[in-house]
CSV table of C-alpha atoms in Angstrom, one decimal:
chain,number,residue,atom,x,y,z
A,1,UNK,CA,-75.1,31.4,-39.7
A,2,UNK,CA,-76.9,30.7,-36.4
A,3,UNK,CA,-75.2,31.6,-33.4
A,4,UNK,CA,-75.0,28.5,-32.0
A,5,UNK,CA,-72.5,28.0,-35.1
A,6,UNK,CA,-70.6,31.2,-34.9
A,7,UNK,CA,-69.7,29.9,-31.2
A,8,UNK,CA,-68.9,26.4,-32.5
A,9,UNK,CA,-66.5,28.3,-35.4
A,10,UNK,CA,-64.9,30.6,-32.8
A,11,UNK,CA,-63.9,27.9,-30.6
A,12,UNK,CA,-62.2,26.0,-33.2
A,13,UNK,CA,-59.0,27.9,-33.8
A,14,UNK,CA,-58.3,28.3,-29.9
A,15,UNK,CA,-58.7,24.2,-29.9
A,16,UNK,CA,-56.4,24.1,-32.9
A,17,UNK,CA,-54.1,26.1,-31.2
A,18,UNK,CA,-54.0,24.6,-27.6
A,19,UNK,CA,-53.5,21.1,-29.4
A,20,UNK,CA,-50.6,22.5,-31.2
A,21,UNK,CA,-48.7,23.8,-28.3
A,22,UNK,CA,-49.5,20.5,-26.6
A,23,UNK,CA,-47.7,18.6,-28.7
A,24,UNK,CA,-44.6,20.9,-29.2
A,25,UNK,CA,-44.3,20.5,-25.6
A,26,UNK,CA,-44.6,17.0,-25.7
A,27,UNK,CA,-41.8,17.1,-28.5
A,28,UNK,CA,-39.6,19.5,-26.0
A,29,UNK,CA,-40.2,17.2,-23.3
A,30,UNK,CA,-39.0,14.3,-25.2
A,31,UNK,CA,-36.1,16.3,-26.7
A,32,UNK,CA,-35.2,17.1,-22.9
A,33,UNK,CA,-35.7,13.7,-21.8
A,34,UNK,CA,-33.8,12.0,-24.7
A,35,UNK,CA,-30.9,14.2,-24.4
A,36,UNK,CA,-30.5,14.1,-20.8
A,37,UNK,CA,-30.6,10.3,-21.1
A,38,UNK,CA,-27.7,10.6,-23.8
A,39,UNK,CA,-25.9,13.2,-20.9
A,40,UNK,CA,-26.3,10.4,-18.5
A,41,UNK,CA,-25.0,8.1,-21.2
A,42,UNK,CA,-21.7,9.9,-21.6
A,43,UNK,CA,-21.1,10.7,-18.0
A,44,UNK,CA,-21.2,6.9,-17.4
A,45,UNK,CA,-19.1,6.6,-20.3
A,46,UNK,CA,-16.3,9.3,-18.7
A,47,UNK,CA,-16.4,7.8,-15.1
A,48,UNK,CA,-15.0,4.9,-16.7
A,49,UNK,CA,-12.3,6.0,-18.7
A,50,UNK,CA,-11.3,8.3,-15.8
A,51,UNK,CA,-11.0,5.2,-14.1
A,52,UNK,CA,-8.7,4.5,-16.4
A,53,UNK,CA,-6.8,7.9,-16.1
A,54,UNK,CA,-5.5,7.3,-12.4
A,55,UNK,CA,-2.1,7.4,-11.7
A,56,UNK,CA,-1.1,3.7,-11.9
A,57,UNK,CA,-4.4,2.1,-13.2
A,58,UNK,CA,-3.0,1.2,-16.7
A,59,UNK,CA,-0.1,-0.7,-14.9
A,60,UNK,CA,-2.6,-2.0,-12.3
A,61,UNK,CA,-3.5,-4.8,-15.0
A,62,UNK,CA,-5.7,-7.0,-12.5
A,63,UNK,CA,-8.0,-4.2,-11.7
A,64,UNK,CA,-7.4,-2.7,-15.3
A,65,UNK,CA,-8.6,-5.8,-16.9
A,66,UNK,CA,-12.1,-5.5,-14.6
A,67,UNK,CA,-12.8,-1.9,-15.4
A,68,UNK,CA,-12.1,-2.4,-19.3
A,69,UNK,CA,-14.8,-5.3,-19.2
A,70,UNK,CA,-17.2,-3.4,-17.0
A,71,UNK,CA,-16.8,0.0,-19.5
A,72,UNK,CA,-17.8,-2.6,-22.6
A,73,UNK,CA,-20.6,-3.8,-20.4
A,74,UNK,CA,-21.9,-0.9,-20.3
A,75,UNK,CA,-21.4,0.3,-23.3
A,76,UNK,CA,-22.7,-2.5,-25.5
A,77,UNK,CA,-21.7,-3.2,-29.4
A,78,UNK,CA,-24.0,-0.1,-30.4
A,79,UNK,CA,-22.3,2.1,-27.5
A,80,UNK,CA,-18.9,1.4,-28.7
A,81,UNK,CA,-19.8,2.6,-31.8
A,82,UNK,CA,-21.7,5.6,-31.2
A,83,UNK,CA,-19.4,6.9,-28.5
A,84,UNK,CA,-16.4,6.3,-30.9
A,85,UNK,CA,-14.5,4.4,-28.6
A,86,UNK,CA,-13.7,1.0,-30.8
A,87,UNK,CA,-10.1,2.2,-31.4
A,88,UNK,CA,-9.6,2.7,-27.8
A,89,UNK,CA,-10.9,-0.2,-26.6
A,90,UNK,CA,-8.9,-1.9,-29.0
A,91,UNK,CA,-5.6,-0.4,-27.8
A,92,UNK,CA,-6.8,-1.1,-24.2
A,93,UNK,CA,-7.3,-4.7,-25.3
A,94,UNK,CA,-3.7,-5.1,-26.5
A,95,UNK,CA,-2.6,-3.3,-23.8
A,96,UNK,CA,-3.9,-5.8,-21.1
A,97,UNK,CA,-2.2,-8.4,-23.2
A,98,UNK,CA,1.4,-7.5,-24.5
A,99,UNK,CA,1.6,-4.6,-22.6
A,100,UNK,CA,1.9,-6.5,-19.4
A,101,UNK,CA,4.9,-8.3,-21.0
A,102,UNK,CA,6.4,-4.7,-22.0
A,103,UNK,CA,6.0,-3.2,-18.8
A,104,UNK,CA,7.7,-5.9,-16.9
A,105,UNK,CA,10.8,-5.8,-19.2
A,106,UNK,CA,11.2,-2.2,-19.1
A,107,UNK,CA,10.8,-2.0,-15.5
A,108,UNK,CA,13.3,-4.1,-14.7
A,109,UNK,CA,15.8,-2.4,-17.2
A,110,UNK,CA,14.7,0.9,-16.2
A,111,UNK,CA,15.0,0.2,-12.7
A,112,UNK,CA,18.5,-1.2,-12.9
A,113,UNK,CA,19.3,2.6,-14.7
A,114,UNK,CA,17.7,4.2,-11.8
A,115,UNK,CA,19.4,2.3,-8.8
A,116,UNK,CA,22.8,2.9,-10.9
A,117,UNK,CA,22.1,6.5,-10.9
A,118,UNK,CA,21.0,6.6,-7.6
A,119,UNK,CA,24.0,4.8,-6.2
A,120,UNK,CA,21.9,1.8,-4.9
A,121,UNK,CA,22.4,-1.6,-5.4
A,122,UNK,CA,20.2,-4.1,-6.7
A,123,UNK,CA,19.9,-7.9,-6.7
A,124,UNK,CA,17.3,-10.1,-8.2
A,125,UNK,CA,15.9,-12.7,-5.6
A,126,UNK,CA,13.1,-14.4,-7.4
A,127,UNK,CA,11.7,-14.1,-10.5
A,128,UNK,CA,9.0,-15.7,-10.0
A,129,UNK,CA,5.5,-13.3,-9.5
A,130,UNK,CA,5.5,-11.5,-7.5
A,131,UNK,CA,9.1,-10.7,-8.6
A,132,UNK,CA,11.2,-10.1,-5.4
A,133,UNK,CA,14.4,-7.9,-5.0
A,134,UNK,CA,16.7,-6.8,-2.6
A,135,UNK,CA,17.9,-2.9,-3.0
A,136,UNK,CA,19.4,-2.7,0.5
A,137,UNK,CA,18.4,-2.5,3.3
A,138,UNK,CA,14.8,-3.3,1.9
A,139,UNK,CA,13.1,-6.3,0.0
A,140,UNK,CA,10.5,-5.0,-2.6
A,141,UNK,CA,8.3,-7.0,-4.1
A,142,UNK,CA,6.9,-6.3,-7.4
A,143,UNK,CA,3.4,-7.4,-8.1
A,144,UNK,CA,2.3,-6.8,-11.7
A,145,UNK,CA,-1.3,-8.2,-11.9
A,146,UNK,CA,-1.7,-5.5,-8.9
A,147,UNK,CA,0.7,-2.9,-10.2
A,148,UNK,CA,2.1,-2.6,-6.9
A,149,UNK,CA,5.7,-2.4,-5.3
A,150,UNK,CA,5.6,-3.6,-1.5
A,151,UNK,CA,8.7,-2.6,0.9
A,152,UNK,CA,9.7,-5.1,3.4
A,153,UNK,CA,12.1,-4.9,6.1
A,154,UNK,CA,12.3,-8.5,8.5
A,155,UNK,CA,9.8,-9.5,6.0
A,156,UNK,CA,7.5,-6.9,7.3
A,157,UNK,CA,5.4,-4.6,5.0
A,158,UNK,CA,6.4,-1.2,5.4
A,159,UNK,CA,4.7,0.6,2.3
A,160,UNK,CA,3.7,0.4,-1.6
A,161,UNK,CA,3.8,2.4,-4.5
A,162,UNK,CA,2.7,1.9,-7.9
A,163,UNK,CA,5.5,-0.4,-10.0
A,164,UNK,CA,7.4,2.4,-11.6
A,165,UNK,CA,10.9,3.1,-11.4
A,166,UNK,CA,10.3,6.6,-10.5
A,167,UNK,CA,8.4,5.4,-7.7
A,168,UNK,CA,10.1,3.0,-6.3
A,169,UNK,CA,12.9,4.7,-6.1
A,170,UNK,CA,11.4,7.9,-4.8
A,171,UNK,CA,9.3,5.7,-1.8
A,172,UNK,CA,12.7,3.7,-1.1
A,173,UNK,CA,14.4,6.8,-0.2
A,174,UNK,CA,11.4,8.2,1.8
A,175,UNK,CA,11.0,4.3,3.8
A,176,UNK,CA,14.6,4.4,4.5
A,177,UNK,CA,15.0,7.9,5.9
A,178,UNK,CA,12.0,7.1,8.2
A,179,UNK,CA,13.6,4.0,9.2
A,180,UNK,CA,17.1,5.6,10.2
A,181,UNK,CA,16.0,8.5,12.3
A,182,UNK,CA,17.7,9.6,15.3
A,183,UNK,CA,19.5,6.3,17.2
A,184,UNK,CA,21.4,6.2,20.4
A,185,UNK,CA,22.6,2.5,20.5
A,186,UNK,CA,22.8,3.0,24.2
A,187,UNK,CA,19.5,4.4,24.9
A,188,UNK,CA,18.2,2.2,22.6
A,189,UNK,CA,19.9,-1.1,24.6
A,190,UNK,CA,18.5,0.4,28.0
A,191,UNK,CA,15.1,0.7,26.6
A,192,UNK,CA,15.2,-2.8,25.7
A,193,UNK,CA,16.4,-3.8,29.4
A,194,UNK,CA,13.5,-1.7,30.8
A,195,UNK,CA,10.8,-3.3,28.5
A,196,UNK,CA,12.3,-6.6,29.0
A,197,UNK,CA,12.0,-6.2,33.3
A,198,UNK,CA,8.6,-4.5,32.2
A,199,UNK,CA,7.2,-7.7,30.5
A,200,UNK,CA,8.9,-10.2,33.3
A,201,UNK,CA,7.1,-8.7,35.8
A,202,UNK,CA,3.6,-8.9,34.2
A,203,UNK,CA,4.1,-12.6,33.2
A,204,UNK,CA,5.5,-13.0,36.8
A,205,UNK,CA,9.0,-14.8,35.4
A,206,UNK,CA,12.6,-14.1,36.9
A,207,UNK,CA,15.3,-12.0,35.6
A,208,UNK,CA,16.9,-14.4,32.9
A,209,UNK,CA,14.1,-16.4,31.8
A,210,UNK,CA,13.2,-15.9,28.3
A,211,UNK,CA,10.4,-13.6,27.1
A,212,UNK,CA,8.2,-14.1,23.9
A,213,UNK,CA,8.7,-11.0,21.5
A,214,UNK,CA,4.9,-10.7,21.7
A,215,UNK,CA,5.2,-10.1,25.3
A,216,UNK,CA,7.7,-7.7,25.0
A,217,UNK,CA,7.4,-5.5,22.0
A,218,UNK,CA,4.2,-3.5,23.6
A,219,UNK,CA,6.4,-2.6,26.6
A,220,UNK,CA,9.2,-1.5,24.4
A,221,UNK,CA,6.8,0.8,22.2
A,222,UNK,CA,6.1,2.6,25.4
A,223,UNK,CA,9.4,3.2,26.2
A,224,UNK,CA,10.5,4.5,22.5
A,225,UNK,CA,7.5,7.6,23.3
A,226,UNK,CA,8.6,11.2,23.4
A,227,UNK,CA,8.5,13.3,26.8
A,228,UNK,CA,4.9,15.0,25.2
A,229,UNK,CA,3.3,11.2,25.5
A,230,UNK,CA,4.8,10.8,29.0
A,231,UNK,CA,3.3,14.1,30.2
A,232,UNK,CA,-0.3,13.6,28.0
A,233,UNK,CA,-0.6,10.3,26.9
A,234,UNK,CA,-3.5,10.4,24.3
A,235,UNK,CA,-3.4,9.2,21.1
A,236,UNK,CA,-2.1,12.1,19.3
A,237,UNK,CA,0.8,11.9,20.8
A,238,UNK,CA,1.7,8.5,20.5
A,239,UNK,CA,3.9,7.2,17.9
A,240,UNK,CA,3.7,3.7,16.7
A,241,UNK,CA,6.6,1.2,16.9
A,242,UNK,CA,6.0,-1.9,14.4
A,243,UNK,CA,7.9,-4.6,14.4
A,244,UNK,CA,9.9,-3.9,11.2
A,245,UNK,CA,11.3,-0.8,12.5
A,246,UNK,CA,12.0,-2.9,15.7
A,247,UNK,CA,14.0,-5.4,13.8
A,248,UNK,CA,16.0,-2.5,11.6
A,249,UNK,CA,16.9,-0.7,15.1
A,250,UNK,CA,18.0,-4.2,16.6
A,251,UNK,CA,20.1,-4.5,13.0
A,252,UNK,CA,21.5,-0.7,13.6
A,253,UNK,CA,22.6,-2.2,17.5
A,254,UNK,CA,24.5,-5.0,15.5
A,255,UNK,CA,26.5,-2.6,13.4
A,256,UNK,CA,27.3,-0.3,16.4
A,257,UNK,CA,28.7,-3.6,18.4
A,258,UNK,CA,25.9,-2.3,21.0
A,259,UNK,CA,24.2,-6.0,22.0
A,260,UNK,CA,26.8,-6.1,25.0
A,261,UNK,CA,26.8,-3.1,27.3
A,262,UNK,CA,26.7,-2.7,30.8
A,263,UNK,CA,27.8,-6.1,31.9
A,264,UNK,CA,24.7,-7.2,30.1
A,265,UNK,CA,23.9,-9.0,26.9
A,266,UNK,CA,21.0,-8.8,24.7
A,267,UNK,CA,20.3,-12.4,22.9
A,268,UNK,CA,17.2,-13.4,20.9
A,269,UNK,CA,16.2,-17.3,21.0
A,270,UNK,CA,16.0,-18.8,17.5
A,271,UNK,CA,12.2,-20.0,16.8
A,272,UNK,CA,12.1,-23.7,16.1
A,273,UNK,CA,9.6,-26.0,15.2
A,274,UNK,CA,5.9,-24.9,15.1
A,275,UNK,CA,6.8,-21.8,16.5
A,276,UNK,CA,8.5,-20.7,13.4
A,277,UNK,CA,5.4,-21.5,11.6
A,278,UNK,CA,3.5,-19.0,13.4
A,279,UNK,CA,4.5,-16.0,12.0
A,280,UNK,CA,2.7,-13.4,14.4
A,281,UNK,CA,4.8,-14.9,16.9
A,282,UNK,CA,8.2,-14.5,15.4
A,283,UNK,CA,10.2,-11.6,14.0
A,284,UNK,CA,13.0,-12.4,11.1
A,285,UNK,CA,16.1,-10.5,12.2
A,286,UNK,CA,17.8,-9.6,9.4
A,287,UNK,CA,20.6,-7.8,8.0
A,288,UNK,CA,20.6,-4.7,5.0
A,289,UNK,CA,20.7,-8.1,2.5
A,290,UNK,CA,18.4,-10.0,3.9
A,291,UNK,CA,20.6,-12.7,5.9
A,292,UNK,CA,18.9,-13.7,9.2
A,293,UNK,CA,16.6,-16.1,10.9
A,294,UNK,CA,13.3,-16.1,13.0
A,295,UNK,CA,13.4,-15.3,16.4
A,296,UNK,CA,11.1,-16.4,18.8
A,297,UNK,CA,12.0,-14.4,22.6
A,298,UNK,CA,14.2,-12.1,24.0
A,299,UNK,CA,16.6,-12.1,27.2
A,300,UNK,CA,19.3,-11.0,28.9
A,301,UNK,CA,22.5,-12.6,30.3
A,302,UNK,CA,25.3,-11.3,32.5
A,303,UNK,CA,28.4,-10.6,30.5
A,304,UNK,CA,31.0,-13.1,30.7
């Protein structure tokens, strides 16, 4: 054998070994890539399922329907079988069709029982969507599509929670405790009078004239602040004072028979015509059962 042929023979096994190693490296890379894609697929599916596991997600029917549709779109028919989700998705479809009716019926029955156990009254105001209830002193709107219960006083939104009897009762208690707080009828009356006078000065009006509530409430909010805010009036020391809280405080003032004090009487002008239709200008002054009317302005008169 010639020297050249010997050299060719020597190179043969090395070249074959390199070729075999290259193939193996390619197989490993393909395996890693394939598994990585599968892992990404699993992560995507898991994220889709985890959305439906969040508190209240299954009873927020409108969003739940969108999330299920999005998951099905990502999976496709093959993915449903690959990830063994056929039975789960069928159960979700059944829930979206029949579960909403069951949830609505069960919520009404269980909420009535829960209110009875908590010593609360419950009155159905409207059965049309959104269902409106009165759990004194608050109105409660149940939006079953959104899976949300909204609490209001004076038709002003105060807070919201998932539509479950447990959440509704717990939040009702929390909101009422927040509205109640410390209340001194004499002090509140004087603060209203001070805010009224401040508003008149700003508007260039005379004492006794009517002041729109929109021109009054900001001044009252300033008067409702703590001494800490007066010393250092920064946002961290400011306590918000909502339209709903104001209406509730007026309700408490009425209950305390405090509309007339120190030779003066606090009055509210009824909103009529176009003014009543502009909800940003008026406040619905109501009692704990929802009876009331829209008021446009405030004024003080000398008591007779």
